[in-house]
Coordinates of C-alpha atoms in Angstrom, one line a residue:
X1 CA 113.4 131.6 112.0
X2 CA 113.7 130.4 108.5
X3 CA 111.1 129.0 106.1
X4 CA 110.7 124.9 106.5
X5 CA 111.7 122.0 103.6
X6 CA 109.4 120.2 102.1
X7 CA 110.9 116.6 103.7
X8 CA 112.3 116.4 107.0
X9 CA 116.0 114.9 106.6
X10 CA 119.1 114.1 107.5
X11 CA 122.3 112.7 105.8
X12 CA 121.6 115.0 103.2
X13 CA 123.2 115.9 99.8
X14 CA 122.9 119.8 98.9
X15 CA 125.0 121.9 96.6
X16 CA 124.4 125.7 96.1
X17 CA 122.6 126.5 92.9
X18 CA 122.8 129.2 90.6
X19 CA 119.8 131.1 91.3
X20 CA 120.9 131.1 95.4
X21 CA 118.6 128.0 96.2
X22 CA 119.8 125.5 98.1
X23 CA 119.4 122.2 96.3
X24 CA 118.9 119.1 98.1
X25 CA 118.7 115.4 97.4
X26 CA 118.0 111.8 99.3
X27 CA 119.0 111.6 102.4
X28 CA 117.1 109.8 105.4
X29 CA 114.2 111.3 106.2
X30 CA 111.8 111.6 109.4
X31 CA 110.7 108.0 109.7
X32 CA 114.8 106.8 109.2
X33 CA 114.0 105.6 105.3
X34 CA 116.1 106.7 102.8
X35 CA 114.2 108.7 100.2
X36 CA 114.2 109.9 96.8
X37 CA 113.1 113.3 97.0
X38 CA 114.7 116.2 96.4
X39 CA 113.9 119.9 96.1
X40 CA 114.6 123.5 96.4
X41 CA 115.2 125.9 99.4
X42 CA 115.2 129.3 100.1
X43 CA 115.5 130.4 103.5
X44 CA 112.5 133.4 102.9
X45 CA 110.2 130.8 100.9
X46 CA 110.7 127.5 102.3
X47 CA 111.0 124.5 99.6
X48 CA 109.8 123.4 96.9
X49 CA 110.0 119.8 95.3
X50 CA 112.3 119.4 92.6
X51 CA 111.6 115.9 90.2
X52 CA 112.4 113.0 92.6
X53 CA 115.2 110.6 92.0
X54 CA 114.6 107.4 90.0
X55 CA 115.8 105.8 93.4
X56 CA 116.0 106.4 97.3
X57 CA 120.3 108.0 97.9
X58 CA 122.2 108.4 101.1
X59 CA 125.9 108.7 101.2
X60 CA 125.6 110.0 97.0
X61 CA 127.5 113.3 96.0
X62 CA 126.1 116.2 94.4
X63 CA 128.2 118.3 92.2
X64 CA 127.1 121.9 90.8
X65 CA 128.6 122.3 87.8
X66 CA 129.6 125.6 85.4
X67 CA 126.2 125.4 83.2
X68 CA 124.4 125.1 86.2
X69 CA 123.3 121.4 86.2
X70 CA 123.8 119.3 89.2
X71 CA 125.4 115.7 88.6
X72 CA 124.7 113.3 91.4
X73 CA 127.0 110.2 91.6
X74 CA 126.9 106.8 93.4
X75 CA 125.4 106.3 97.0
X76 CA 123.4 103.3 98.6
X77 CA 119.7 103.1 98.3
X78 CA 117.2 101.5 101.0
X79 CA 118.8 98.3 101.0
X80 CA 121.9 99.3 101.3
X81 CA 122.8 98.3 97.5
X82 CA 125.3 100.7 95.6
X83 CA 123.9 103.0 93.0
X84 CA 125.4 103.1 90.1
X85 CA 123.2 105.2 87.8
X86 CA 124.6 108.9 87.3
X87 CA 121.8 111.7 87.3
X88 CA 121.7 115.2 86.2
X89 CA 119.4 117.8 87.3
X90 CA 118.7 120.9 85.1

């Protein structure tokens, strides 16, 4: 059995990070709302919360780049408007 996240969800973004942690963001979580969160996960430790997103993402991408930031592109938020703000995570 593996640690638990910090957010129950589904129709999640994740990319692999550099340091082996999963990274997640958005996605829909347990009461079916899209949400901003995001965070870190390690299978033996569980998550952790990463700085949330200026708004809720589902159907965004996540890309790890070569420096080790993540960009995150595009995606609807709660209301099912497109999101056009680009992010990067450090």
């Amino acid at each position: 059995t593996a640690a638990s996240l910090v957010v129950s969800r589904s129709v999640v973004t994740s990319v692999l990070g550099a340091d082996e942690r999963v990274l997640m963001f958005g996605g829909i979580d347990a009461d079916l709302l899209a949400t901003a969160s995001a965070e870190a996960y390690r299978s033996d430790t569980g998550g952790a919360p990463l700085a949330q997103m200026p708004e809720t993402r589902v159907w965004h991408s996540a890309t790890a780049l070569a420096d080790g930031r993540v960009l995150i592109l595009g995606g609807e938020d709660y209301t099912h408007n497109h999101v056009a703000r680009a992010l990067l995570y450090e």
